[in-house]
PDB file of C-alpha atoms in Angstrom:
ATOM      1  CA  MET H 113      66.300  34.948 176.138  1.00 60.00           C
ATOM      2  CA  ASN H 114      69.779  35.448 174.738  1.00 80.00           C
ATOM      3  CA  CYS H 115      70.245  33.789 171.337  1.00 91.00           C
ATOM      4  CA  GLU H 116      73.807  33.064 170.235  1.00 94.00           C
ATOM      5  CA  VAL H 117      74.372  32.901 166.483  1.00 96.00           C
ATOM      6  CA  CYS H 118      77.278  31.180 164.768  1.00 96.00           C
ATOM      7  CA  HIS H 119      77.986  31.768 161.072  1.00 97.00           C
ATOM      8  CA  LEU H 120      80.271  29.042 159.757  1.00 97.00           C
ATOM      9  CA  ARG H 121      82.610  29.834 156.889  1.00 96.00           C
ATOM     10  CA  GLU H 122      81.348  29.195 153.384  1.00 97.00           C
ATOM     11  CA  LEU H 123      82.339  25.891 151.791  1.00 97.00           C
ATOM     12  CA  GLU H 124      82.672  25.520 148.038  1.00 95.00           C
ATOM     13  CA  VAL H 125      81.558  21.997 147.158  1.00 96.00           C
ATOM     14  CA  GLU H 126      80.370  20.009 144.182  1.00 95.00           C
ATOM     15  CA  HIS H 127      76.932  18.446 144.041  1.00 94.00           C
ATOM     16  CA  PHE H 128      78.081  14.927 144.907  1.00 95.00           C
ATOM     17  CA  GLU H 129      79.812  16.224 148.070  1.00 97.00           C
ATOM     18  CA  ILE H 130      76.770  17.945 149.590  1.00 97.00           C
ATOM     19  CA  ARG H 131      75.380  14.985 151.508  1.00 97.00           C
ATOM     20  CA  GLU H 132      78.616  13.983 153.230  1.00 97.00           C
ATOM     21  CA  VAL H 133      79.579  17.551 154.089  1.00 98.00           C
ATOM     22  CA  LEU H 134      76.199  18.403 155.613  1.00 98.00           C
ATOM     23  CA  ARG H 135      75.965  15.134 157.516  1.00 98.00           C
ATOM     24  CA  CYS H 136      79.401  15.763 158.977  1.00 98.00           C
ATOM     25  CA  ILE H 137      78.639  19.323 160.117  1.00 98.00           C
ATOM     26  CA  LEU H 138      75.078  18.784 161.364  1.00 98.00           C
ATOM     27  CA  HIS H 139      75.885  15.615 163.296  1.00 98.00           C
ATOM     28  CA  THR H 140      78.960  17.255 164.829  1.00 98.00           C
ATOM     29  CA  ILE H 141      76.835  20.126 166.150  1.00 98.00           C
ATOM     30  CA  MET H 142      74.140  17.774 167.419  1.00 96.00           C
ATOM     31  CA  PHE H 143      76.668  15.566 169.201  1.00 96.00           C
ATOM     32  CA  HIS H 144      78.287  18.489 171.016  1.00 94.00           C
ATOM     33  CA  ARG H 145      74.882  19.795 172.130  1.00 93.00           C
ATOM     34  CA  ALA H 146      73.579  16.336 173.089  1.00 91.00           C
ATOM     35  CA  LEU H 147      71.875  15.598 176.406  1.00 85.00           C
ATOM     36  CA  GLY H 148      71.513  12.523 178.564  1.00 72.00           C
ATOM     37  CA  LEU H 149      72.859   9.169 177.511  1.00 76.00           C
ATOM     38  CA  VAL H 150      74.172   8.961 173.969  1.00 83.00           C
ATOM     39  CA  ARG H 151      75.765   6.091 172.120  1.00 88.00           C
ATOM     40  CA  PRO H 152      78.580   7.753 170.177  1.00 92.00           C
ATOM     41  CA  ARG H 153      79.236   6.275 166.763  1.00 94.00           C
ATOM     42  CA  ASP H 154      82.315   7.144 164.726  1.00 97.00           C
ATOM     43  CA  VAL H 155      81.666   7.739 161.029  1.00 97.00           C
ATOM     44  CA  ASP H 156      84.424   7.861 158.415  1.00 97.00           C
ATOM     45  CA  LEU H 157      83.730  10.053 155.409  1.00 97.00           C
ATOM     46  CA  GLU H 158      84.107   8.306 152.078  1.00 96.00           C
ATOM     47  CA  LEU H 159      85.214  11.392 150.155  1.00 96.00           C
ATOM     48  CA  PHE H 160      87.536  12.937 152.732  1.00 97.00           C
ATOM     49  CA  ASP H 161      90.005  11.747 155.344  1.00 97.00           C
ATOM     50  CA  ILE H 162      87.794  12.911 158.211  1.00 98.00           C
ATOM     51  CA  THR H 163      86.021  11.083 161.024  1.00 97.00           C
ATOM     52  CA  TYR H 164      83.115  12.613 162.933  1.00 97.00           C
ATOM     53  CA  VAL H 165      80.825  11.402 165.729  1.00 96.00           C
ATOM     54  CA  GLN H 166      77.076  10.838 165.653  1.00 96.00           C
ATOM     55  CA  CYS H 167      74.791  10.590 168.691  1.00 93.00           C
ATOM     56  CA  GLY H 168      73.638   7.137 167.647  1.00 90.00           C
ATOM     57  CA  ASP H 169      69.982   8.194 167.635  1.00 92.00           C
ATOM     58  CA  THR H 170      67.873   6.993 164.709  1.00 92.00           C
ATOM     59  CA  GLU H 171      65.381   9.879 164.934  1.00 93.00           C
ATOM     60  CA  ILE H 172      68.132  12.487 164.675  1.00 95.00           C
ATOM     61  CA  GLU H 173      69.709  10.639 161.748  1.00 96.00           C
ATOM     62  CA  LYS H 174      66.340  10.391 159.995  1.00 96.00           C
ATOM     63  CA  LYS H 175      65.534  14.078 160.428  1.00 97.00           C
ATOM     64  CA  ILE H 176      68.964  15.196 159.239  1.00 97.00           C
ATOM     65  CA  ASP H 177      68.799  12.947 156.160  1.00 97.00           C
ATOM     66  CA  GLU H 178      65.302  14.209 155.311  1.00 97.00           C
ATOM     67  CA  LYS H 179      66.439  17.833 155.498  1.00 97.00           C
ATOM     68  CA  ILE H 180      69.522  17.101 153.399  1.00 97.00           C
ATOM     69  CA  ASP H 181      67.307  15.458 150.751  1.00 97.00           C
ATOM     70  CA  GLN H 182      65.134  18.579 150.692  1.00 96.00           C
ATOM     71  CA  PHE H 183      68.191  20.801 150.455  1.00 96.00           C
ATOM     72  CA  ILE H 184      69.637  18.808 147.531  1.00 96.00           C
ATOM     73  CA  SER H 185      66.293  19.093 145.719  1.00 95.00           C
ATOM     74  CA  TRP H 186      66.404  22.870 146.246  1.00 95.00           C
ATOM     75  CA  VAL H 187      69.958  23.072 144.904  1.00 94.00           C
ATOM     76  CA  GLU H 188      68.972  21.150 141.770  1.00 93.00           C
ATOM     77  CA  LYS H 189      66.161  23.628 141.130  1.00 91.00           C
ATOM     78  CA  HIS H 190      68.382  26.654 141.855  1.00 88.00           C
ATOM     79  CA  PRO H 191      71.789  25.985 140.257  1.00 85.00           C
ATOM     80  CA  HIS H 192      74.611  28.503 140.608  1.00 80.00           C
ATOM     81  CA  LYS H 193      73.083  29.946 143.799  1.00 84.00           C
ATOM     82  CA  LYS H 194      74.821  30.174 147.137  1.00 88.00           C
ATOM     83  CA  SER H 195      72.751  28.559 149.854  1.00 92.00           C
ATOM     84  CA  GLN H 196      72.366  28.327 153.592  1.00 94.00           C
ATOM     85  CA  ILE H 197      71.026  25.883 156.178  1.00 96.00           C
ATOM     86  CA  CYS H 198      70.074  26.961 159.678  1.00 97.00           C
ATOM     87  CA  LEU H 199      70.144  24.587 162.650  1.00 98.00           C
ATOM     88  CA  SER H 200      68.286  26.150 165.593  1.00 97.00           C
ATOM     89  CA  PHE H 201      67.911  25.035 169.185  1.00 95.00           C
ATOM     90  CA  TYR H 202      64.917  26.353 171.093  1.00 93.00           C
ATOM     91  CA  ASN H 203      62.707  26.094 174.160  1.00 88.00           C
ATOM     92  CA  GLU H 204      58.932  26.073 174.005  1.00 83.00           C
ATOM     93  CA  VAL H 205      57.465  28.746 176.281  1.00 81.00           C
ATOM     94  CA  LYS H 206      53.798  29.188 177.101  1.00 76.00           C
ATOM     95  CA  ASN H 207      52.563  32.684 176.303  1.00 69.00           C
ATOM     96  CA  ASN H 208      49.727  33.567 178.658  1.00 63.00           C
ATOM     97  CA  LYS H 209      49.207  36.908 176.903  1.00 63.00           C
ATOM     98  CA  ALA H 210      48.574  35.341 173.500  1.00 53.00           C
ATOM     99  CA  MET H 211      45.336  36.237 171.720  1.00 54.00           C
ATOM    100  CA  TRP H 212      42.762  33.544 170.939  1.00 55.00           C
ATOM    101  CA  PHE H 213      43.868  33.466 167.276  1.00 54.00           C
ATOM    102  CA  SER H 214      47.596  33.110 168.021  1.00 57.00           C
ATOM    103  CA  ASN H 215      49.715  30.254 169.270  1.00 59.00           C
ATOM    104  CA  ARG H 216      49.945  30.074 173.050  1.00 71.00           C
ATOM    105  CA  VAL H 217      53.243  28.177 172.840  1.00 75.00           C
ATOM    106  CA  GLU H 218      56.191  30.106 171.412  1.00 83.00           C
ATOM    107  CA  ARG H 219      59.582  28.881 170.318  1.00 84.00           C
ATOM    108  CA  MET H 220      62.327  30.809 172.045  1.00 90.00           C
ATOM    109  CA  HIS H 221      65.537  30.201 170.126  1.00 93.00           C
ATOM    110  CA  TRP H 222      68.705  30.240 172.202  1.00 95.00           C
ATOM    111  CA  GLU H 223      71.232  29.111 169.575  1.00 96.00           C
ATOM    112  CA  GLN H 224      71.415  29.182 165.778  1.00 97.00           C
ATOM    113  CA  TRP H 225      74.005  27.740 163.405  1.00 97.00           C
ATOM    114  CA  TYR H 226      74.260  28.953 159.816  1.00 98.00           C
ATOM    115  CA  ILE H 227      75.937  26.550 157.389  1.00 98.00           C
ATOM    116  CA  ASN H 228      76.893  28.239 154.121  1.00 97.00           C
ATOM    117  CA  LEU H 229      77.493  26.324 150.913  1.00 96.00           C
ATOM    118  CA  ASN H 230      78.464  27.410 147.417  1.00 95.00           C
ATOM    119  CA  VAL H 231      77.630  24.470 145.152  1.00 94.00           C
ATOM    120  CA  VAL H 232      79.697  24.693 141.983  1.00 91.00           C
ATOM    121  CA  GLN H 233      78.844  22.939 138.742  1.00 81.00           C
ATOM    122  CA  ARG H 234      81.459  20.743 137.070  1.00 72.00           C
ATOM    123  CA  PRO H 235      81.721  21.273 133.281  1.00 64.00           C
ATOM    124  CA  LYS H 236      80.206  18.329 131.411  1.00 55.00           C
ATOM    125  CA  SER H 237      82.143  16.238 128.908  1.00 48.00           C
ATOM    126  CA  TYR H 238      80.495  15.254 125.663  1.00 36.00           C
ATOM    127  CA  SER H 239      81.046  12.366 123.300  1.00 36.00           C
ATOM    128  CA  ILE H 240      81.489  13.015 119.580  1.00 37.00           C
ATOM    129  CA  LYS H 241      78.040  12.961 118.009  1.00 40.00           C
ATOM    130  CA  SER H 242      78.216  16.052 115.857  1.00 37.00           C
ATOM    131  CA  HIS H 243      80.820  18.515 114.627  1.00 38.00           C
ATOM    132  CA  HIS H 244      79.672  21.013 117.289  1.00 42.00           C
ATOM    133  CA  LEU H 245      80.793  18.818 120.185  1.00 38.00           C
ATOM    134  CA  ARG H 246      84.138  17.326 121.026  1.00 40.00           C
ATOM    135  CA  VAL H 247      85.471  14.912 123.610  1.00 42.00           C
ATOM    136  CA  VAL H 248      87.120  16.538 126.597  1.00 45.00           C
ATOM    137  CA  ASP H 249      90.243  14.648 127.594  1.00 48.00           C
ATOM    138  CA  VAL H 250      90.573  14.936 131.353  1.00 50.00           C
ATOM    139  CA  GLY H 251      94.218  13.880 131.355  1.00 58.00           C
ATOM    140  CA  GLU H 252      96.740  14.214 134.131  1.00 64.00           C
ATOM    141  CA  ASN H 253      96.359  17.972 134.543  1.00 71.00           C
ATOM    142  CA  ALA H 254      92.639  17.716 135.272  1.00 74.00           C
ATOM    143  CA  SER H 255      93.279  14.871 137.685  1.00 85.00           C
ATOM    144  CA  GLU H 256      95.837  16.954 139.590  1.00 86.00           C
ATOM    145  CA  GLU H 257      93.453  19.913 139.675  1.00 87.00           C
ATOM    146  CA  GLU H 258      90.719  17.692 141.115  1.00 89.00           C
ATOM    147  CA  SER H 259      93.069  16.356 143.791  1.00 91.00           C
ATOM    148  CA  THR H 260      94.044  19.904 144.721  1.00 93.00           C
ATOM    149  CA  ARG H 261      90.422  21.006 144.844  1.00 93.00           C
ATOM    150  CA  ARG H 262      89.413  18.017 146.987  1.00 94.00           C
ATOM    151  CA  ALA H 263      92.265  18.708 149.412  1.00 96.00           C
ATOM    152  CA  ALA H 264      91.130  22.331 149.712  1.00 96.00           C
ATOM    153  CA  VAL H 265      87.559  21.268 150.495  1.00 97.00           C
ATOM    154  CA  GLU H 266      88.816  18.828 153.132  1.00 98.00           C
ATOM    155  CA  SER H 267      90.941  21.517 154.752  1.00 97.00           C
ATOM    156  CA  SER H 268      88.024  23.968 154.794  1.00 98.00           C
ATOM    157  CA  LEU H 269      85.722  21.340 156.269  1.00 98.00           C
ATOM    158  CA  ARG H 270      88.231  20.665 159.043  1.00 98.00           C
ATOM    159  CA  ASP H 271      88.311  24.399 159.787  1.00 98.00           C
ATOM    160  CA  VAL H 272      84.522  24.419 160.074  1.00 98.00           C
ATOM    161  CA  LEU H 273      84.566  21.472 162.488  1.00 98.00           C
ATOM    162  CA  PHE H 274      87.219  23.188 164.632  1.00 97.00           C
ATOM    163  CA  HIS H 275      85.042  26.321 164.625  1.00 98.00           C
ATOM    164  CA  VAL H 276      82.103  24.256 165.890  1.00 98.00           C
ATOM    165  CA  ILE H 277      84.191  22.764 168.702  1.00 97.00           C
ATOM    166  CA  ARG H 278      85.583  26.166 169.739  1.00 97.00           C
ATOM    167  CA  PHE H 279      82.109  27.669 169.789  1.00 96.00           C
ATOM    168  CA  VAL H 280      80.503  24.950 171.932  1.00 95.00           C
ATOM    169  CA  ASN H 281      83.406  25.082 174.390  1.00 94.00           C
ATOM    170  CA  GLU H 282      83.388  28.873 174.713  1.00 93.00           C
ATOM    171  CA  LYS H 283      79.655  29.582 174.573  1.00 90.00           C
ATOM    172  CA  LYS H 284      77.846  27.892 177.450  1.00 89.00           C
ATOM    173  CA  ASP H 285      76.211  30.590 179.574  1.00 89.00           C
ATOM    174  CA  HIS H 286      73.221  30.931 177.240  1.00 91.00           C
ATOM    175  CA  ILE H 287      72.277  27.222 177.375  1.00 89.00           C
ATOM    176  CA  PRO H 288      68.961  26.770 179.222  1.00 87.00           C
ATOM    177  CA  PRO H 289      68.333  24.184 181.946  1.00 83.00           C
ATOM    178  CA  ILE H 290      67.967  20.633 180.691  1.00 77.00           C
ATOM    179  CA  PRO H 291      64.228  20.079 180.144  1.00 67.00           C
ATOM    180  CA  ASN H 292      64.254  16.286 180.343  1.00 68.00           C
ATOM    181  CA  ARG H 293      67.224  14.052 181.080  1.00 66.00           C
ATOM    182  CA  GLU H 294      65.614  11.177 179.195  1.00 73.00           C
ATOM    183  CA  VAL H 295      65.864  12.939 175.828  1.00 77.00           C
ATOM    184  CA  ILE H 296      69.043  13.056 173.765  1.00 85.00           C
ATOM    185  CA  SER H 297      68.692  16.562 172.373  1.00 87.00           C
ATOM    186  CA  PHE H 298      67.209  19.936 173.121  1.00 89.00           C
ATOM    187  CA  PRO H 299      64.284  20.731 170.792  1.00 92.00           C
ATOM    188  CA  TYR H 300      65.729  21.753 167.437  1.00 95.00           C
ATOM    189  CA  ASP H 301      64.788  22.587 163.885  1.00 96.00           C
ATOM    190  CA  ILE H 302      66.648  22.583 160.571  1.00 97.00           C
ATOM    191  CA  THR H 303      65.613  25.228 158.063  1.00 95.00           C
ATOM    192  CA  ILE H 304      66.507  25.105 154.394  1.00 93.00           C
ATOM    193  CA  PRO H 305      65.789  27.603 151.605  1.00 88.00           C
ATOM    194  CA  SER H 306      62.265  27.351 150.214  1.00 77.00           C
ATOM    195  CA  SER H 307      61.217  27.783 146.609  1.00 58.00           C
ATOM    196  CA  SER H 308      61.266  31.500 147.356  1.00 52.00           C
ATOM    197  CA  ASP H 309      64.356  33.054 148.894  1.00 50.00           C
ATOM    198  CA  ASN H 310      62.122  35.722 150.417  1.00 47.00           C
ATOM    199  CA  THR H 311      60.188  33.045 152.293  1.00 43.00           C
ATOM    200  CA  PHE H 312      63.398  31.751 153.838  1.00 46.00           C
ATOM    201  CA  GLY H 313      64.349  35.278 154.854  1.00 47.00           C
ATOM    202  CA  MET H 314      60.933  35.941 156.389  1.00 46.00           C
ATOM    203  CA  ASP H 315      61.130  32.693 158.331  1.00 50.00           C
ATOM    204  CA  MET H 316      64.490  33.707 159.778  1.00 50.00           C
ATOM    205  CA  LEU H 317      63.083  37.146 160.657  1.00 48.00           C
ATOM    206  CA  LYS H 318      60.209  35.531 162.546  1.00 48.00           C
ATOM    207  CA  ARG H 319      62.691  33.385 164.465  1.00 47.00           C
ATOM    208  CA  MET H 320      64.690  36.440 165.469  1.00 47.00           C
ATOM    209  CA  LEU H 321      61.559  38.295 166.585  1.00 45.00           C
ATOM    210  CA  HIS H 322      60.535  35.381 168.793  1.00 44.00           C
ATOM    211  CA  SER H 323      64.060  34.992 170.161  1.00 42.00           C
ATOM    212  CA  GLY H 324      64.969  38.611 170.706  1.00 43.00           C
ATOM    213  CA  HIS H 325      67.931  40.334 169.106  1.00 39.00           C
ATOM    214  CA  PRO H 326      70.739  37.748 168.778  1.00 39.00           C
ATOM    215  CA  ASN H 327      74.409  38.341 169.440  1.00 39.00           C
ATOM    216  CA  MET H 328      76.299  37.966 166.186  1.00 35.00           C
ATOM    217  CA  ILE H 329      79.291  35.637 166.343  1.00 35.00           C
ATOM    218  CA  SER H 330      81.882  35.757 163.586  1.00 31.00           C
TER     219      SER H 330
END
């Protein structure tokens, strides 16, 4: 089965922006790959002047929030590291040639989305408690820099959303037949880095081996 892969541009965000940014991107992808009857729900971001659409399905919202929580925990344990989340759509195929000790049902991935984040750390300000520390006065210059930075993040996030929309509109031939019109989404999985970067890489390698060699999309 042909597996299309989309690598979204890297976003440089601060820790407090992770949740909103990932919700926006993941829900946008899920909505544009939704099946059957959905109840679209507009969501306005609190940090940016952007509105995105959710499928209105509580199970999808729950799974996305759980994965984001896990991702944030990973980021806190691995500061100053660039990170990646993979959203994969797949079909389950019965393997009649499987050995007794292997799984007879295989996941055949037909689409993968790589979301790349660079979480930057904001310098901390300290109160005067010893002669080694001094108060950092944010002032007008820092406020202007923050406004400029926030505007840049918003612009980059918009570019990512446009990339998602272009991809789903242009790439349709690889989408498999709808398995069940009563479900909202194709089977999917969200993979985050584990405590070991090598484990994450091995997991992605296993996915590629099950799916066949994917076409790389820039």
